[in-house]
XYZ file of C-alpha atoms in Angstrom:
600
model
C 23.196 41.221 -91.422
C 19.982 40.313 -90.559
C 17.471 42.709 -89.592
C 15.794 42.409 -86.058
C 12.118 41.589 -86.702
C 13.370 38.648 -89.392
C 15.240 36.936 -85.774
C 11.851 37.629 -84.185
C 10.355 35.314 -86.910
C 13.098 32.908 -86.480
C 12.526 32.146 -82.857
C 8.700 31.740 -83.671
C 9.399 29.388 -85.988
C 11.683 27.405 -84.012
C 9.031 27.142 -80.905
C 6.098 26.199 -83.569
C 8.327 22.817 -85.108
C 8.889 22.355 -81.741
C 5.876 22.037 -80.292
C 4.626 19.632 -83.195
C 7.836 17.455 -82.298
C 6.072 17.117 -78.813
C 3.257 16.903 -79.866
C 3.945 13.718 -82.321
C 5.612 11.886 -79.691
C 2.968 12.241 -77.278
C 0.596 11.043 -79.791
C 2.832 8.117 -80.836
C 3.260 6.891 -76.466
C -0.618 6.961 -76.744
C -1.288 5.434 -79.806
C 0.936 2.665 -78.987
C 0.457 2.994 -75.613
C 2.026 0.574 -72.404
C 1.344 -3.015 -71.337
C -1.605 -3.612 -68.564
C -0.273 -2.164 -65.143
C 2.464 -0.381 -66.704
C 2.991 3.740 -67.228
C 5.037 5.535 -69.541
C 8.010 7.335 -68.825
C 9.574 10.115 -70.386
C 7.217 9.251 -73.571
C 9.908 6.703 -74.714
C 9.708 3.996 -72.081
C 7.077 2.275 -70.128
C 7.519 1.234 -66.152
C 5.321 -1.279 -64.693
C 3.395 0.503 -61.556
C 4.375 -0.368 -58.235
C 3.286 -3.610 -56.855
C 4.025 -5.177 -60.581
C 7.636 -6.237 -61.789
C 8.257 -7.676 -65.642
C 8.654 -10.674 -66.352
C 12.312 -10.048 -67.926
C 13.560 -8.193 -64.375
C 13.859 -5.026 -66.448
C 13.132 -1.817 -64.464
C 12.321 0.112 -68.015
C 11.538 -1.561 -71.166
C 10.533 -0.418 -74.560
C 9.009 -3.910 -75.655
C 5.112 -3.242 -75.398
C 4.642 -7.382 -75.486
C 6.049 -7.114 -72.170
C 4.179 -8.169 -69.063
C 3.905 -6.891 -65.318
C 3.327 -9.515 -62.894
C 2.030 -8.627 -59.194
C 4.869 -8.826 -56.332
C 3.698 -10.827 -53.829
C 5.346 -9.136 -50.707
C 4.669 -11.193 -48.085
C 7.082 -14.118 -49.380
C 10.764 -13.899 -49.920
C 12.856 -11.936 -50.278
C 11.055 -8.894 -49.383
C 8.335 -10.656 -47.182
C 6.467 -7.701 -45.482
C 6.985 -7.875 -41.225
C 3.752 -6.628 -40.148
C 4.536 -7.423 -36.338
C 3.810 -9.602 -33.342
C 0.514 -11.322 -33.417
C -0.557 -10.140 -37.133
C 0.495 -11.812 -40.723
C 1.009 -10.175 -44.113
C -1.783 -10.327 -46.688
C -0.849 -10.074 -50.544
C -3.633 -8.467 -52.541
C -3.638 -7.366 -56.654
C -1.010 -4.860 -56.720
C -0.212 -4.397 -52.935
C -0.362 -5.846 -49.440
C -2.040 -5.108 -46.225
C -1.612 -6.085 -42.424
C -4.120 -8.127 -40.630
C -4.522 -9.527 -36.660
C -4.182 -13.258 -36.760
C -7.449 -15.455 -35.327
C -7.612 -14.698 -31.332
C -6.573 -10.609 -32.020
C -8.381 -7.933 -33.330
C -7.407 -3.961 -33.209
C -9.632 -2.309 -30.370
C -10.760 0.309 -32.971
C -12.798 -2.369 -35.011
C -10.717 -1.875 -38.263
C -9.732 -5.157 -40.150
C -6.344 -4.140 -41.470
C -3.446 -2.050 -41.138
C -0.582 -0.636 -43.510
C 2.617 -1.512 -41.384
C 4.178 -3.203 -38.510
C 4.532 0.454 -36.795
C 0.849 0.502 -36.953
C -0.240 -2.652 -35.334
C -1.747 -2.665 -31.832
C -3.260 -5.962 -32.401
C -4.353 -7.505 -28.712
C -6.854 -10.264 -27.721
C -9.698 -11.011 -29.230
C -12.761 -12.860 -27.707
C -16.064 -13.270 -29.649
C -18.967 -13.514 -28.167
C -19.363 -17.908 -29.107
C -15.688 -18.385 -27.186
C -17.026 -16.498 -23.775
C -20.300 -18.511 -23.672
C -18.342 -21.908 -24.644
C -16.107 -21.150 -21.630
C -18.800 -20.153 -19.164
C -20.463 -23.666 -20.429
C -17.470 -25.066 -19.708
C -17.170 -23.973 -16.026
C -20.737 -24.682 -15.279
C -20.606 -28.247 -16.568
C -17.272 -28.914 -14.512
C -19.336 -27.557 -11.347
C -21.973 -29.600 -12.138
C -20.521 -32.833 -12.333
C -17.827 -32.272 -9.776
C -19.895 -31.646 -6.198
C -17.007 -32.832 -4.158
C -14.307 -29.841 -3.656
C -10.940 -31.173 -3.845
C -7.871 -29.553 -4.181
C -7.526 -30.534 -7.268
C -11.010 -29.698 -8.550
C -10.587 -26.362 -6.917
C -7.553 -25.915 -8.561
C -9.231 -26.687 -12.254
C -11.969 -24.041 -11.287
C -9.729 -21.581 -10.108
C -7.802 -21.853 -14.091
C -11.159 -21.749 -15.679
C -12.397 -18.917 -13.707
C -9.087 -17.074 -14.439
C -9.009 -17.805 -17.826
C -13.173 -16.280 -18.514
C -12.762 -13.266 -15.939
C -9.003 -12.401 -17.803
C -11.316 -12.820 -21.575
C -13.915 -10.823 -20.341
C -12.219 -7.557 -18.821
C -10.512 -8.053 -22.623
C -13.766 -7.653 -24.640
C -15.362 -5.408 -22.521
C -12.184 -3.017 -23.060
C -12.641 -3.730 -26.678
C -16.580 -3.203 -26.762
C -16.014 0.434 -24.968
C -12.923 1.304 -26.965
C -14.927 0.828 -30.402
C -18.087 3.140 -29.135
C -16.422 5.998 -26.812
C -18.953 8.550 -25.770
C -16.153 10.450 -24.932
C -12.995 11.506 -27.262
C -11.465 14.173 -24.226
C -9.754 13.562 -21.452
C -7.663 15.783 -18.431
C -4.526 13.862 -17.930
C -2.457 13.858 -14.863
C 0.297 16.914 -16.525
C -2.692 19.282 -16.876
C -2.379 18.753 -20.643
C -5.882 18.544 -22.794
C -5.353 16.159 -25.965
C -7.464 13.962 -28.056
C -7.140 10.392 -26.816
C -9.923 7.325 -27.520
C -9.705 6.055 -23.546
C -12.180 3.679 -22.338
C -13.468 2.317 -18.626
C -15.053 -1.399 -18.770
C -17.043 -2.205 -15.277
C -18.200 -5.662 -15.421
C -20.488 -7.027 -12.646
C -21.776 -10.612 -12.167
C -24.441 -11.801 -10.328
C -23.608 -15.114 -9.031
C -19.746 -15.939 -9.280
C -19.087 -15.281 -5.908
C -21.166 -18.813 -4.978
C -18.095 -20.532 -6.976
C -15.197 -18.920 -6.263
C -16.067 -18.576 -2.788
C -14.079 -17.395 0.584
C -12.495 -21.173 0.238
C -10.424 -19.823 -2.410
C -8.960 -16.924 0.371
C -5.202 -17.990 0.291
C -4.135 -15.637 3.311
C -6.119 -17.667 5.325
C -6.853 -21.022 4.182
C -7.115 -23.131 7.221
C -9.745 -20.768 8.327
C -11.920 -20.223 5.597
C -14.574 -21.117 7.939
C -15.257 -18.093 9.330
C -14.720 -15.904 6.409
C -17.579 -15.649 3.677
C -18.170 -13.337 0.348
C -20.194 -10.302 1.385
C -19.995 -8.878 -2.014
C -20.591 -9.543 -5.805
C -17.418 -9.627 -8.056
C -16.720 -6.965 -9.817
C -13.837 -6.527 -12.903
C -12.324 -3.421 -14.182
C -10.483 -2.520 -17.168
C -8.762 0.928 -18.040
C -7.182 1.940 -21.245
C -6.150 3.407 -24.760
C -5.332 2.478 -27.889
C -2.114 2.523 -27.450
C -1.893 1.698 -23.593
C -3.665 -0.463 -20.912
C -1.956 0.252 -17.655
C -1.508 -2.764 -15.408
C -1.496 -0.503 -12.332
C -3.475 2.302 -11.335
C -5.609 3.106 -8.423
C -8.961 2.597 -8.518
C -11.831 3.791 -5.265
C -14.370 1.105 -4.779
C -17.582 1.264 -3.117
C -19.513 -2.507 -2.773
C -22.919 -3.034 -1.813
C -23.541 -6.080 0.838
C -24.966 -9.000 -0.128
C -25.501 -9.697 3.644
C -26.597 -6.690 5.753
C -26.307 -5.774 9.091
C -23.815 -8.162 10.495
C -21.013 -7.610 12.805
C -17.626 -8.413 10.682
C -14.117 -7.273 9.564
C -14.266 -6.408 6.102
C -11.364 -7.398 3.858
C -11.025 -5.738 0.356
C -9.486 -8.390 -2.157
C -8.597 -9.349 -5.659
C -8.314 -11.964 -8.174
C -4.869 -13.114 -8.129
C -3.585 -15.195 -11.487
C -1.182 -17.999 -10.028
C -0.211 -19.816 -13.424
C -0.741 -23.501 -12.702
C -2.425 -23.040 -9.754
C -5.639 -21.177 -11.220
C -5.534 -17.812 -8.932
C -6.650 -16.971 -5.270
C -8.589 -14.140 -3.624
C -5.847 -11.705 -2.079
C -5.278 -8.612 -0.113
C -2.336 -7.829 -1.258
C -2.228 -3.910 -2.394
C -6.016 -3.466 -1.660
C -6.862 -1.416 1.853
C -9.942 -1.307 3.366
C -11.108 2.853 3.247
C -14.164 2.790 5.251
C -17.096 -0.037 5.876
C -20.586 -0.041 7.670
C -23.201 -2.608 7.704
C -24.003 -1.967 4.158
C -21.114 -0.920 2.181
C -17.660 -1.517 1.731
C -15.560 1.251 0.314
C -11.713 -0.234 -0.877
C -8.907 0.914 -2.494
C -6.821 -1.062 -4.678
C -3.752 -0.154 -6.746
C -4.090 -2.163 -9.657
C -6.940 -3.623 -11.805
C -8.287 -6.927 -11.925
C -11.272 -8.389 -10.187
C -12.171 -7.582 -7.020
C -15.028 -8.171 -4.262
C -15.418 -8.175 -0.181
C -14.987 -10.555 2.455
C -16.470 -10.288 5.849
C -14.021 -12.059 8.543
C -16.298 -13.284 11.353
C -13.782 -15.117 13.351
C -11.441 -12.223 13.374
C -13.664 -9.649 14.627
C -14.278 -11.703 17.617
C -10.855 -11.924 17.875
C -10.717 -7.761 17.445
C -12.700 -7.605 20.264
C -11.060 -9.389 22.476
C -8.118 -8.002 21.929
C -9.852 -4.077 22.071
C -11.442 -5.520 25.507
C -7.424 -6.806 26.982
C -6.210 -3.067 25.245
C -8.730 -1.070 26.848
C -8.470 -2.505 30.738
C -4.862 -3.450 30.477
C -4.139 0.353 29.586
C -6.503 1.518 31.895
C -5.010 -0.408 34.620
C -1.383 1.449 33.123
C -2.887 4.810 33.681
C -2.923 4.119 37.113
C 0.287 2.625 37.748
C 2.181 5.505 35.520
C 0.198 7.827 37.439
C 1.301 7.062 40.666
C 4.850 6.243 39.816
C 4.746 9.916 37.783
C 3.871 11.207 41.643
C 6.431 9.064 43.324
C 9.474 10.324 41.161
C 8.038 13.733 41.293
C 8.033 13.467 45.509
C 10.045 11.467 46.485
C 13.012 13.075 46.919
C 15.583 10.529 48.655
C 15.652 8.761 44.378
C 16.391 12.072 42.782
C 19.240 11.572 40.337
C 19.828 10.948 36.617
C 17.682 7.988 36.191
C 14.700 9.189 38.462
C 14.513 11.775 35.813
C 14.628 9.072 32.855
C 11.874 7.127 34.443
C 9.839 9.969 34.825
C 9.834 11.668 31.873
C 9.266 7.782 30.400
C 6.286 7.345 32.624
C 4.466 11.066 30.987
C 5.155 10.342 27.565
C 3.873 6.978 28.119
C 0.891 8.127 30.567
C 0.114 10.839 27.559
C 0.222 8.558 24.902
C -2.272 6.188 26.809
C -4.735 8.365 28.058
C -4.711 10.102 24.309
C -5.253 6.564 22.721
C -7.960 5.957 24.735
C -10.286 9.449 24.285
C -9.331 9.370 21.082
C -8.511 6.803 18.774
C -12.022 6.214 17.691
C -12.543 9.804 17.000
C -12.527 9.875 13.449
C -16.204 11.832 12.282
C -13.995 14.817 12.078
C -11.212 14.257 9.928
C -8.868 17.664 11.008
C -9.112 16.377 14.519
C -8.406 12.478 13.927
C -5.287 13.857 12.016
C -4.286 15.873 14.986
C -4.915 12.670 17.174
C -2.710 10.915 14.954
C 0.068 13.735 14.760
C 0.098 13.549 18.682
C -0.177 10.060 18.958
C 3.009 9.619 17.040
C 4.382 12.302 18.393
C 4.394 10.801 21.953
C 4.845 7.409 21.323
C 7.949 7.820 19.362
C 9.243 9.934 22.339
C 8.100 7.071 24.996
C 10.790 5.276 22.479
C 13.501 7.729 22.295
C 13.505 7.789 26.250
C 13.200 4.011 26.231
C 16.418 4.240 24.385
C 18.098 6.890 26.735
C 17.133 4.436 29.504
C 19.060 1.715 27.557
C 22.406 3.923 27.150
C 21.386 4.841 30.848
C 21.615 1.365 31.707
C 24.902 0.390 29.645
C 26.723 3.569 31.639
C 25.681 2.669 34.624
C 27.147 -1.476 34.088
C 30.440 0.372 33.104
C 30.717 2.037 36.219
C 31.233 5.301 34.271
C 28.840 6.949 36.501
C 29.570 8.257 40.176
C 26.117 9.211 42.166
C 24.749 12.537 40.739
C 28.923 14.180 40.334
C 30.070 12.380 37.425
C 31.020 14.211 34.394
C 29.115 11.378 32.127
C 26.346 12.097 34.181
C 26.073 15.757 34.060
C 26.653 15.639 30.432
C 23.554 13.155 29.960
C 21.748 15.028 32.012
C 21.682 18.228 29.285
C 21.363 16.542 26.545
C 19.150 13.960 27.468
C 16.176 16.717 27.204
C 16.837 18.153 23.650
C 17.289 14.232 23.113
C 14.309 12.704 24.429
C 12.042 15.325 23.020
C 13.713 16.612 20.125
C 14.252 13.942 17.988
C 9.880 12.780 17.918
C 9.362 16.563 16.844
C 11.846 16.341 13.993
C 10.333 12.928 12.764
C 6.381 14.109 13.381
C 7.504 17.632 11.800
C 8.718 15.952 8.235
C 6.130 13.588 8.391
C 3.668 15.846 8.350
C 4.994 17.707 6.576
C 5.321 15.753 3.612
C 2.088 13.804 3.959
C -0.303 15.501 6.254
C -3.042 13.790 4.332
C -2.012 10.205 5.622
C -2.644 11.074 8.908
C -5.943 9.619 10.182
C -7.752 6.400 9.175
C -11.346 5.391 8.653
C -11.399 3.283 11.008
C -8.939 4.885 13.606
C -6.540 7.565 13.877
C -3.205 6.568 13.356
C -1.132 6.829 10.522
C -2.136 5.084 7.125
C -0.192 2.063 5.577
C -0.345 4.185 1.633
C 2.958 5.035 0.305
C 4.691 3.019 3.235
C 4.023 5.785 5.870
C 3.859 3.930 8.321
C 7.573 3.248 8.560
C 7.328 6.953 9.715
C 6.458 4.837 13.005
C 8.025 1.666 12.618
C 11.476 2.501 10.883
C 12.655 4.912 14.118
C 11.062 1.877 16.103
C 13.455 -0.653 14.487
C 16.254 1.512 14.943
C 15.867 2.004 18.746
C 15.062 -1.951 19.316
C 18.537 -2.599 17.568
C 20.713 -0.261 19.500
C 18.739 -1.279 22.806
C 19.345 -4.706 22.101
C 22.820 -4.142 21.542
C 22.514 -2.558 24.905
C 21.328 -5.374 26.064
C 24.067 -7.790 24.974
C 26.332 -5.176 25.992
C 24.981 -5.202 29.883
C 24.821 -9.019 29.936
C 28.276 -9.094 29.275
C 29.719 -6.556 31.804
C 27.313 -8.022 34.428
C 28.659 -11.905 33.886
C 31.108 -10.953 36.341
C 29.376 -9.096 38.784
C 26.481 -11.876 39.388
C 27.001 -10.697 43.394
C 25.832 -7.080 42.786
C 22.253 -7.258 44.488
C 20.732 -5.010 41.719
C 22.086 -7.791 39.195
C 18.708 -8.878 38.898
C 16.450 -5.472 38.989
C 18.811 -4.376 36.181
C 17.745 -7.771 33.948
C 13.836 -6.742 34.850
C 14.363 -3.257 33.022
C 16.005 -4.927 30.468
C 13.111 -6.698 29.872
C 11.185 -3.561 29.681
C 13.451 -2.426 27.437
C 13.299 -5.369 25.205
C 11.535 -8.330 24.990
C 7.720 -6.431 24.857
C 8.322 -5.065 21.236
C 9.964 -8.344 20.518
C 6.684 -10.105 20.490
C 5.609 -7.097 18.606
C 8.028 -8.096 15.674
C 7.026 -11.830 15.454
C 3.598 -11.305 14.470
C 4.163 -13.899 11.618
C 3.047 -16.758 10.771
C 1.689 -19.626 12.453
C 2.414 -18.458 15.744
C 1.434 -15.135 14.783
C -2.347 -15.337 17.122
C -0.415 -15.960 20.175
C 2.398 -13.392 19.519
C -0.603 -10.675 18.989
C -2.586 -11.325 22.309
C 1.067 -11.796 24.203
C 1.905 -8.348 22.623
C -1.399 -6.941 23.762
C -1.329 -7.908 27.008
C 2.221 -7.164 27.888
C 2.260 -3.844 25.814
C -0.726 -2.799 27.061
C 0.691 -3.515 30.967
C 3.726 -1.512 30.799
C 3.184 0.882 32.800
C 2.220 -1.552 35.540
C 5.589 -2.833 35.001
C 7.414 0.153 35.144
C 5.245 1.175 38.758
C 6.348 -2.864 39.465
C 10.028 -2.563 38.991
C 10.759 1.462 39.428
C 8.840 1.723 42.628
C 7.758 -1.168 44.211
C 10.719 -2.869 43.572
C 12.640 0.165 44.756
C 13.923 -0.293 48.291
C 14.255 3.451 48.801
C 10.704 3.523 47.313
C 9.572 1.268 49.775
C 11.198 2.775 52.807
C 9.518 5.864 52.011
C 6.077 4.478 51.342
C 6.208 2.761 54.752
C 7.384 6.619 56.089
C 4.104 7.901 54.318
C 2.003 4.763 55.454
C 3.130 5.817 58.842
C 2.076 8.852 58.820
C -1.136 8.590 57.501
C -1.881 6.064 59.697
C -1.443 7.084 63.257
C -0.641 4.366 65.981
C -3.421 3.918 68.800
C -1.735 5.664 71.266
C -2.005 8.594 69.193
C -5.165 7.982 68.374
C -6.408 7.885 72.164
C -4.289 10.955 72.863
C -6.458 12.723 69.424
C -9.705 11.760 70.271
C -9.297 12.488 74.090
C -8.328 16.255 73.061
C -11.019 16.324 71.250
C -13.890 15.016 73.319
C -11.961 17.482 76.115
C -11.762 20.492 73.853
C -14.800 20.311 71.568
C -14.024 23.898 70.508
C -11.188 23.275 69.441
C -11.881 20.015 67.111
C -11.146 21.338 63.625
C -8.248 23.060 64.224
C -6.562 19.524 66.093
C -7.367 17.760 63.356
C -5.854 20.458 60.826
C -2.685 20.283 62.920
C -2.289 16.878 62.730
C -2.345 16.556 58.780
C -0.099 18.941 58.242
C 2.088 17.533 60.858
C 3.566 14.788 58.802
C 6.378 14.848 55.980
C 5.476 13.343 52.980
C 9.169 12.753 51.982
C 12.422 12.945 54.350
């Protein structure tokens, strides 16, 4: 038995040897101590420290003679990946990530740990820039005759210095942001390094000129840089977006001339240099001292002012405005000829009238106010009604067209048929229903596209002006199936008499918007002044074949004729009953004009 406080003294004991068990170990791992860029493990063993392997391959070794050699990691068979334009670096001990010659990271740093880390892009000092603007000076210098193929050298060098420079001026703004917050498009604040390079230069539009225009090259004549060029470059650390839309306002090198503006771009065309384009840049607004553009990418822009086609603009305003003017007319008084005479009343009267007011509308509107664009509420109203009517001069277009192919079918008997009465009501919800729905969603959906700088009509952003053209296409294809359709019924009734007034409203119906269609290409001058012309003459054509044309027409304008026009027997009879009965003059002369019938 052994008494309590002697197990007390037992346990103290115990702990005291030991601690001095410990404590001699520890002593004897220090006195003896590891090998140079080793560590000791578990006091027993040393462990060389990481970035160092022995010589023997041993992970743990007791042997203090031992040595640990540095692991180079950026050789086999571990050979470090530090990603795409970057190599591995061994150092004493360890490694690090670097950019290869031509990179750099945009924050300035020199290395990086790991491949996930790397965000190494190009790099352009300050001795490669100047060497390639030498470069392009010297060329220019020596070569003063432009041909194709010198133009084409210029147009790679000029590529190749504008493409470096947007680069480095990123760089340059990324590595001193006076900013560190931005508002991104999700409402979201965070903490993002973003930086905006604007480069401007003074003279590079005297070398890459308005000869290097590719949209119009055999004309390059009458187009000329009215702007300096301009670069922009947008981005992050992490991201430099190829596309986003940028708002561009250009002072004019040349002031207060009379031109079309074009907004354009730099366009990189691999072996062939690059080329000023339009392609994706719209014109906002211009005066005679700014230009204001929109483009939906970045790159290097600048304004051209086309001479040759704002003459051309103002011929073709000058043919718009009298050839519609002269319309007006013609739809007015075939508008009063359908609506009085009363001998044509049937199904298509009706067609060709309500035709001739949506057409009639849509004219007079286009001339009052498609210029009207100081306020912008009412040029979108403008707009909203000018699409609104034109589309419905098309929808009745096409119910003339399915009129038409009825009528070659024989499936409709004078103003009895069942076909006939069934056009009839639906032809009104039709003509006029189907615009509203189109305008209605339009608007609805982008009310903010409606209106123009320049004009009020509907813009060309987001493709909205298929809102337009894409019900347009769609009633040209069924009316020319129509078409085809009539010619085919008709081969064998050459004989009818109104064989050849029917091919005159298929003309209507047709061929005008065809030349509308083929405004491409080489051809595509002519097709726009035929398409003026003829589009802006309709309604002389529709007066032309509808009326005059119209032998019912033309009885009863001879009926009216008549009557205004009294014969000179009648005449004699008047004016002796009126020198006889001077009293009586006004009320002789009353009964006469109200004596007449203006339709039987």
């Amino acid at each position: 038995h052994i008494p309590p406080l002697s197990i007390s003294g037992l346990c103290v004991l115990v702990l005291l040897k030991t601690a001095v068990f410990q404590n001699t170990k520890d002593s004897q791992c220090r006195r003896r101590g590891c090998p140079q860029n080793a560590i000791c493990i578990n006091k027993t063993h040393c462990a060389c420290e990481d970035g160092f392997v022995t010589t023997s391959g041993e992970k743990y070794f007791s042997d203090f003679l031992e040595i640990c050699d540095d692991v180079n990691e950026c050789v086999p068979p571990i050979k470090i990946f530090c990603g795409m334009n970057a190599d591995c670096v061994n150092t004493y001990g360890s490694y690090h990530c670097t950019c290869i010659p031509g990179y750099a990271l945009p924050s300035g740093e020199k290395n990086f740990p790991n491949a996930s880390m790397n965000n190494c892009q190009v790099f352009i000092s300050c001795y490669q820039l100047k060497n390639l603007s030498y470069k392009l000076q010297s060329f220019i210098a020596i070569n003063t005759n432009w041909t194709a193929e010198n133009k084409r050298r210029i147009a790679i060098e000029v590529t190749e210095l504008l493409q470096n420079l947007e680069q480095t001026a990123w760089q340059d703004a990324l590595r001193s942001p006076v900013k560190k917050w931005m508002l991104l498009n999700n409402s979201r604040v965070g903490e993002f390094i973003c930086a905006v390079a604007f480069l401007s230069y003074s003279s590079l539009q005297t070398i890459i000129n308005a000869s290097f225009f590719i949209e119009r090259p055999e004309k390059s004549n009458g187009i000329y840089m009215l702007s300096q060029v301009v670069s922009i470059a947008v981005g992050s650390h992490q991201n430099q977006p190829s596309s986003l839309s940028v708002l561009l306002t250009f002072q004019h090198i040349q002031v207060g001339m009379n031109h079309r503006s074009l907004c354009v771009y730099w366009e990189a065309q691999g072996e062939e240099g690059g080329a000023w384009s339009t392609k994706n840049c719209n014109l906002i607004e211009s005066n005679k001292t700014h230009t204001r553009c929109n483009c939906t990418h970045l790159s290097s822009f600048a304004v051209l002012m086309d001479l040759q086609q704002q003459d051309e603009d103002y011929v073709l305003t000058v043919i718009t405005y009298v050839g519609l003017s002269l319309s007006l007319l013609c739809l007015f008084l075939a508008i009063l000829t359908f609506l009085l005479c009363h001998t044509i009343q049937n199904t298509s009267t009706s067609l060709h009238l309500q035709l001739s007011l949506c057409l009639f509308l849509a004219n007079l509107l286009f001339l009052i106010g498609i210029k009207q664009t100081k306020i912008k509420v009412l040029c979108s109203i403008i707009a909203g009604l000018l699409h609104y009517f034109y589309l419905a001069s098309f929808t009745w277009l096409l119910l003339e067209g399915l009129h038409l192919f009825l009528t070659a079918r024989n499936l409709m008997v004078a103003n009895y048929s069942r076909v006939n009465h069934s056009l009839r009501k639906v032809m009104y919800p039709l003509g006029y229903g189907i615009p509203a729905v189109i305008v209605a969603i339009s608007a609805a959906s982008r009310a903010n596209l409606y209106g123009t700088s320049s004009q009020c009509w509907l813009q060309t952003q987001e493709g909205f002006l298929w809102a337009f053209l894409g019900p347009v296409c769609i009633i040209f294809s069924i009316n020319f199936v129509f078409i085809l359709l009539i010619i085919w019924i008709l081969q064998n009734k050459a004989k009818d008499p109104s064989f050849p007034r029917t091919l005159t409203q298929l003309c209507i119906l047709g061929c005008t918007w065809c030349l509308g269609i083929l405004q491409i290409g080489p051809a595509a001058r002519i097709m726009r002044y035929l398409f003026t012309i003829i589009n802006s003459l309709q309604g002389v054509f529709i007066f032309l074949v509808y009326c005059l044309l119209n032998h019912q027409v033309q009885e009863q304008y001879k009926k009216w004729f008549k009557t205004l026009r009294p014969t000179k027997s009648e005449s004699f009879m008047l004016s002796s009953k009126v020198v006889s009965e001077p009293g009586r003059k006004h009320q002789k002369i009353k009964s006469f004009l109200w004596a007449g019938k203006i339709c039987s």
